[in-house]
Coordinates of C-alpha atoms in Angstrom, one line a residue:
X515 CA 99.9 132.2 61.4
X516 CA 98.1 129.8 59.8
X517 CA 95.1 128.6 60.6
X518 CA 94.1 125.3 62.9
X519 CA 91.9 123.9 60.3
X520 CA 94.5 124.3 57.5
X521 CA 97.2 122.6 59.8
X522 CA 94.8 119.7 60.2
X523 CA 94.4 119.8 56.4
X524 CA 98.0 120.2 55.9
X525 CA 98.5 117.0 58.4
X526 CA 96.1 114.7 55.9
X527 CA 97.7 115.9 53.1
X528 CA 101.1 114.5 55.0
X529 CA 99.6 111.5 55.3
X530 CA 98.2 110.9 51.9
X531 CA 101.0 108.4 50.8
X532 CA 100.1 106.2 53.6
X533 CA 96.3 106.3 51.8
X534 CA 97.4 106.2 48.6
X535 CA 96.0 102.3 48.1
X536 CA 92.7 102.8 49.3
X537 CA 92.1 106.8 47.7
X538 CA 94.3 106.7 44.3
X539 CA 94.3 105.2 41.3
X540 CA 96.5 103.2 39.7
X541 CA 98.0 105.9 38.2
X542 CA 98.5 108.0 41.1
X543 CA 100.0 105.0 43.2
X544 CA 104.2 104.9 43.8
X545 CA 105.6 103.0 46.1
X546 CA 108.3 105.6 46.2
X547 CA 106.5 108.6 46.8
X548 CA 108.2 110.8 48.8
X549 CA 105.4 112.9 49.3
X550 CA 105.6 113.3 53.4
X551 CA 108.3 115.8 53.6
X552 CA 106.0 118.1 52.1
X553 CA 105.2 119.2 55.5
X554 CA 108.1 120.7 55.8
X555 CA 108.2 122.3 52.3
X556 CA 104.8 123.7 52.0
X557 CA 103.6 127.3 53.3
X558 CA 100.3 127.7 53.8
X559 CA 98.4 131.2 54.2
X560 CA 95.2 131.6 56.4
X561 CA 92.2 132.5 54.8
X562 CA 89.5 133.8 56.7
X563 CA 87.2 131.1 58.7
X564 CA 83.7 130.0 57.8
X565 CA 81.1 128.0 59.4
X566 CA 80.4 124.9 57.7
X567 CA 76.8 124.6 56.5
X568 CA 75.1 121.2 57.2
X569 CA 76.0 118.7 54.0
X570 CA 73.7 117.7 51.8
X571 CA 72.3 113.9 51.2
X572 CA 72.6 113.9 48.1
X573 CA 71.9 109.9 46.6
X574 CA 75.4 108.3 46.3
X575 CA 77.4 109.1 43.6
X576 CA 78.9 106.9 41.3
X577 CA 82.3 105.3 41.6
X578 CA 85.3 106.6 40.0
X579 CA 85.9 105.7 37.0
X580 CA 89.3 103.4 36.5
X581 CA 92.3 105.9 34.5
X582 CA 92.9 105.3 31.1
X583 CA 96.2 105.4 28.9
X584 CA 96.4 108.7 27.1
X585 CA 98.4 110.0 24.8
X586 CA 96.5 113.4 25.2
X587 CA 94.6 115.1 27.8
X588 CA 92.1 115.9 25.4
X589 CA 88.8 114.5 26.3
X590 CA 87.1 114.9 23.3
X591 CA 83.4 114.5 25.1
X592 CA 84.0 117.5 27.4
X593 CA 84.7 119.5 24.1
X594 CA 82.0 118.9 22.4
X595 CA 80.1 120.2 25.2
X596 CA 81.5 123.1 25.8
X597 CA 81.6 123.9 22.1
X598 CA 77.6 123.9 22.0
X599 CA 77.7 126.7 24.9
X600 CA 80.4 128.5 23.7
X601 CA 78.7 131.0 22.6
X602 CA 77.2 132.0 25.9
X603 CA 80.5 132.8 27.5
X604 CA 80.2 136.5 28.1
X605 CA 76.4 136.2 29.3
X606 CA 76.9 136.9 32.9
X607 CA 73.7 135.3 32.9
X608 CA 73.8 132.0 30.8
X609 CA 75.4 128.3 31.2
X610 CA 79.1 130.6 32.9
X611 CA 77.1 132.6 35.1
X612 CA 78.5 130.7 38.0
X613 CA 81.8 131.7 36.6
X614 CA 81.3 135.3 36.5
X615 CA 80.1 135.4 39.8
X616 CA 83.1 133.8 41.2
X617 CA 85.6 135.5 38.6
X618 CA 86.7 138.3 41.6
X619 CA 87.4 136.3 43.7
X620 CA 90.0 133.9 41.6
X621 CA 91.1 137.0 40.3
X622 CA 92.1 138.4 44.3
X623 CA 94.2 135.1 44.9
X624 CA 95.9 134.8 41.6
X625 CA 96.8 138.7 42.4
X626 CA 97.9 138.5 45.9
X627 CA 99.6 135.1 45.4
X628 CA 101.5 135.8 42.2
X629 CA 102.6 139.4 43.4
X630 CA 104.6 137.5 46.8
X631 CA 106.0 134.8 44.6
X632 CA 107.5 137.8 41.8
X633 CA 107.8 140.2 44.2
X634 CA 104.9 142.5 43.0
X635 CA 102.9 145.3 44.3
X636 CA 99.5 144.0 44.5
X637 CA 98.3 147.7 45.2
X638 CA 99.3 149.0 41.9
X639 CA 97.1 149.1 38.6
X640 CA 99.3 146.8 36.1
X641 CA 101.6 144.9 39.2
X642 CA 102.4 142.1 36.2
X643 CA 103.9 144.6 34.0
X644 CA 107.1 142.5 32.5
X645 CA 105.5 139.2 33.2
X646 CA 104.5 136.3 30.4
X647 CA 101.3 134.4 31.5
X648 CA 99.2 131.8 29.6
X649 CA 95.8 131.1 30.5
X650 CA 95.7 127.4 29.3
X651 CA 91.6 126.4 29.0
X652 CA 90.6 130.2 28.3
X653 CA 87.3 129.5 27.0
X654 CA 85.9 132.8 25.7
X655 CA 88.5 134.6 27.7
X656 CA 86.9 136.0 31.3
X657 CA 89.6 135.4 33.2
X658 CA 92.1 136.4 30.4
X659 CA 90.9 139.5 30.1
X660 CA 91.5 140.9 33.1
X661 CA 95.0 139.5 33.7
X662 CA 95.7 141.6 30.4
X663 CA 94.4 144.7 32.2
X664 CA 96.8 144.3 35.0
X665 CA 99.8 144.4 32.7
X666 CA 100.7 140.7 32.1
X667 CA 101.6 139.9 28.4
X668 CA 99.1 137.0 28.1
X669 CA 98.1 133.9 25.6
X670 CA 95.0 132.2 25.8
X671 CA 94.4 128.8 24.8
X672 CA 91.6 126.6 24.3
X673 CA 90.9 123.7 22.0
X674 CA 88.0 124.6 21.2
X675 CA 87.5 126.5 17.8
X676 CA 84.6 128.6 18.9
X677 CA 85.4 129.7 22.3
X678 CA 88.7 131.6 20.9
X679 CA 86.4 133.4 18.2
X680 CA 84.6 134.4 20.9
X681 CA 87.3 135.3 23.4
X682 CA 88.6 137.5 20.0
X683 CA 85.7 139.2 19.4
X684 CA 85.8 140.4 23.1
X685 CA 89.1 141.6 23.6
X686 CA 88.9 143.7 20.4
X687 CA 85.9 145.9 22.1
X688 CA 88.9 146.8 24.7
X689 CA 92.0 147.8 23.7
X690 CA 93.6 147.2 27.0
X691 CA 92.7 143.4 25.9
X692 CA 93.5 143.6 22.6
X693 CA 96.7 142.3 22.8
X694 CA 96.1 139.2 24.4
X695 CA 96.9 136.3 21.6
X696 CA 94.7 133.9 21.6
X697 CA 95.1 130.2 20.3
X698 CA 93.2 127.3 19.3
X699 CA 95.5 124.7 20.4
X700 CA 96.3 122.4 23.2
X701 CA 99.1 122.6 26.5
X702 CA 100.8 120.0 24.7
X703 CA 101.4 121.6 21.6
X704 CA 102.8 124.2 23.3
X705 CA 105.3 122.3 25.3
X706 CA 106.1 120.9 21.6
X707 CA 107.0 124.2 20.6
X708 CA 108.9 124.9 23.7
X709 CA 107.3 127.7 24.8
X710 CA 107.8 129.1 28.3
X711 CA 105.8 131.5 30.7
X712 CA 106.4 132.8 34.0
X713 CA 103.1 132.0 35.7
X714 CA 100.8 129.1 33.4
X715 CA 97.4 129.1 34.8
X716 CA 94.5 127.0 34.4
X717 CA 91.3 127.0 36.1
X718 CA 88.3 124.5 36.0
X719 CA 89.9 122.6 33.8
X720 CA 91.5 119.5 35.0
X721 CA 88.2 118.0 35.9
X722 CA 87.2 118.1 32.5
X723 CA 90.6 116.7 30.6
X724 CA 90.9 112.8 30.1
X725 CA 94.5 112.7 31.8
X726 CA 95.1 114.7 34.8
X727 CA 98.7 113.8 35.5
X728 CA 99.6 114.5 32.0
X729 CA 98.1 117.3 31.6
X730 CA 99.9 118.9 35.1
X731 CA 103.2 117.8 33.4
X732 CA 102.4 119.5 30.6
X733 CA 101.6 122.7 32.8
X734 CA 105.0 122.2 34.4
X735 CA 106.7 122.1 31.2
X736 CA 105.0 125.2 30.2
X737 CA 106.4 127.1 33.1
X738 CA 110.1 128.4 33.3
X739 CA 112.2 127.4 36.4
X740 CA 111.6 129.8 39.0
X741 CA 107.7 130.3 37.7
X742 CA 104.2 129.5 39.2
X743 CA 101.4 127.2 38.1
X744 CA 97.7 128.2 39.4
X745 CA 95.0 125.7 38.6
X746 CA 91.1 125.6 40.4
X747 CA 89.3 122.7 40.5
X748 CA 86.4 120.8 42.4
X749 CA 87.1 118.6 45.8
X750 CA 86.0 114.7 44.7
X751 CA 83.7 115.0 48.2
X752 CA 80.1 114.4 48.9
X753 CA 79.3 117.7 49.9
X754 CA 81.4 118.8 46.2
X755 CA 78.9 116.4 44.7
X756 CA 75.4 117.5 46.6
X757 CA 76.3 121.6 46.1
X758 CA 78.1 121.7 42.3
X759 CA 75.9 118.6 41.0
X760 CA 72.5 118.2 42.5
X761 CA 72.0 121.5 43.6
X762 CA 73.7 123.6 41.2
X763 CA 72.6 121.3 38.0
X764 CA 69.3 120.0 38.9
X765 CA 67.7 121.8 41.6
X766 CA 69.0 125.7 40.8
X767 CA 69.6 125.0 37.6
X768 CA 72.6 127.1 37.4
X769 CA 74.5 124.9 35.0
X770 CA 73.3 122.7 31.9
X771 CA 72.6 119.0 32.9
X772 CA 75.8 117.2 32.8
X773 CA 78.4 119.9 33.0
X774 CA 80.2 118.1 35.9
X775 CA 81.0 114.6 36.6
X776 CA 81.6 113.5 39.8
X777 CA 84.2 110.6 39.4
X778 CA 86.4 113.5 37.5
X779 CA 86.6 115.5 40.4
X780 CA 90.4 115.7 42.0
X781 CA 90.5 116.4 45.8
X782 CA 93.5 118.5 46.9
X783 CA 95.6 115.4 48.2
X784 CA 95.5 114.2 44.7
X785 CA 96.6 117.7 43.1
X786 CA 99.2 118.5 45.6
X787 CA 100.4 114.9 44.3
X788 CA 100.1 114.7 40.7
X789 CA 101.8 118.6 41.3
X790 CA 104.7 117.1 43.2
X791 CA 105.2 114.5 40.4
X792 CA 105.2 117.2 37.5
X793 CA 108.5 118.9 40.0
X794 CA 105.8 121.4 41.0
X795 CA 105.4 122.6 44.5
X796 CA 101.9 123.5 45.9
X797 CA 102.7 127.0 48.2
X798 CA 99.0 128.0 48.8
X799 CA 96.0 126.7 48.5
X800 CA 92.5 128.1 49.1
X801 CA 89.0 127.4 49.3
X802 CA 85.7 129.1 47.3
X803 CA 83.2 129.4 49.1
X804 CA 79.6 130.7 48.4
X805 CA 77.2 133.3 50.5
X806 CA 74.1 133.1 49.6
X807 CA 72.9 135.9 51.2
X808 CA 74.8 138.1 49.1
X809 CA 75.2 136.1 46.0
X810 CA 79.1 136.5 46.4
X811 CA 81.6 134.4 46.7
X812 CA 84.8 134.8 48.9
X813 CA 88.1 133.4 49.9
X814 CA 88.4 130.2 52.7
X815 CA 90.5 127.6 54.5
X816 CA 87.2 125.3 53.7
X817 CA 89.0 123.4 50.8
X818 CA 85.6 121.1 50.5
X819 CA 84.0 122.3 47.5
X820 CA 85.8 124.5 45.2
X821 CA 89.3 125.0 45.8
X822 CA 92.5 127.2 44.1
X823 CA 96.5 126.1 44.5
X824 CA 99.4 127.7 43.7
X825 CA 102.6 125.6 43.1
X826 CA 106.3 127.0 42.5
X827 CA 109.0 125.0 40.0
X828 CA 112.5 125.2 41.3
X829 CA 114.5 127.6 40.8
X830 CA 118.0 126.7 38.5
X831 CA 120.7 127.3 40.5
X832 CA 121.7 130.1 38.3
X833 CA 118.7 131.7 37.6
X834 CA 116.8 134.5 40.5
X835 CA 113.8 135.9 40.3
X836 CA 113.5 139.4 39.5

């Protein structure tokens, strides 16, 4: 049974179209939403409960910025940076430390999720034996690699040149990894070429593209009827901005000065929207959370900071899973 706090989460998200003018966008505003009835559509799993540690005051952040008519989700500035770390990526150390450490624990919900929604043992080694994934915003291939290991038949994706020599150069050291393909290109490009995967994941990665609602529709289009889309992102909140900004930037100095911005956060009533525009469903969703104590991270109904959604696309009448 799920949780009380997600219920009160899963009531707010109910009532984002009645918010939509004062917390959206232009972009994300339609008078025709029928976004409500996801209450009745939407089943959420319990995660285990966590106190909430006292906010941060961070000083306040700046405003959002307004959206902007793309033709691409590219955001050319955001590549450029990563492209001067990318390098780094498998220094559990470096710039992606904070990626490594949380790397299990994305890795335990795209497992447990993905084997319900195919119908998978989650207790064997390879449980996505037979399945086609794409890891869309690879980078140098840390969450690819792994997938590969349980038995999906993955592609990874990133458009940025030096990250997929990098995530290359890995996966050859492993053979179990050495068949991932790996491509310098974009999630539009392969919509273009009509490729199709059962699950298209992408995580930490629609904060940093210039158009998030085109880039979830790209996503969708990537993923065959009947699939799953998992994307990870950071909650647009105060606390998000005091803990992954200020703390984790400036004071900690776990990432490289300017690696987030705030106004390109996406809080989950956004995604669950921009999802349900894009004919994707959001099933789960769950919250990172971090304990400091024993430098790990773990798995929450505190969607505040860092958060993780899975989203089904219907079925075509004709078509079951297997």
């Amino acid at each position: 049974m799920a949780s009380k706090l997600v219920h009160n989460r899963l009531r707010s998200l109910c009532r984002i179209s009645q918010l939509s003018n004062a917390r959206f966008n232009n972009k994300l505003r339609d008078p025709n939403s029928n976004f409500p009835s996801l209450h009745n559509q939407v089943k959420w799993r319990s995660y285990s409960e966590v106190s909430q540690p006292t906010p941060i005051n961070p000083p306040p952040p700046p405003s959002p910025n307004p959206s902007t008519t793309s033709t691409s989700s590219l955001n050319e500035f955001e590549l450029a940076k990563f492209s001067a770390i990318s390098e780094t990526w498998w220094d559990a150390e470096g710039p992606f430390k904070p990626l490594h450490m949380m790397n299990p624990t994305r890795l335990a919900f795209i497992r447990s999720s993905l084997c319900r929604h195919f119908r998978k043992d989650p207790n064997c080694t390879r449980p996505f034996e037979g399945l086609k994934f794409v890891d869309v915003g690879c980078g140098g291939g840390i969450l690819t690699e792994p997938l590969a290991r349980m038995g999906a038949t993955i592609m990874g994706v990133d458009a940025v040149d030096k990250n997929i020599k990098i995530a290359r150069l890995h996966a050859d050291l492993d053979p179990k990894a050495s068949s991932i393909e790996y491509r310098c290109t974009t999630a539009e490009n392969l919509v273009e070429e009509q490729r199709q995967f059962d699950a298209v994941i992408s995580l930490e990665v629609i904060e940093h593209v210039a158009d998030p609602a085109g880039f979830c529709k790209s996503l969708s289009a990537l993923t065959i009827p009947g699939g799953a889309t998992v994307i990870s992102t950071i909650n647009r909140s105060m606390r998000a901005y005091a803990t992954t900004i200020v703390a984790a930037e400036y004071l900690l100095h776990w990432l490289p000065k300017g690696t987030h911005q705030w106004s390109s956060f996406v809080t989950p009533e956004e995604l669950v929207l921009i999802l349900q525009r894009a004919s994707i469903t959001v099933q789960e969703m769950a919250g990172f959370v971090y304990n400091p104590l024993t430098g790990r991270w773990f798995l929450s109904d505190d969607i505040s900071v860092n958060y993780i959604a899975l989203g089904t696309k219907p079925a075509n009448s004709d078509e079951t899973l297997d």
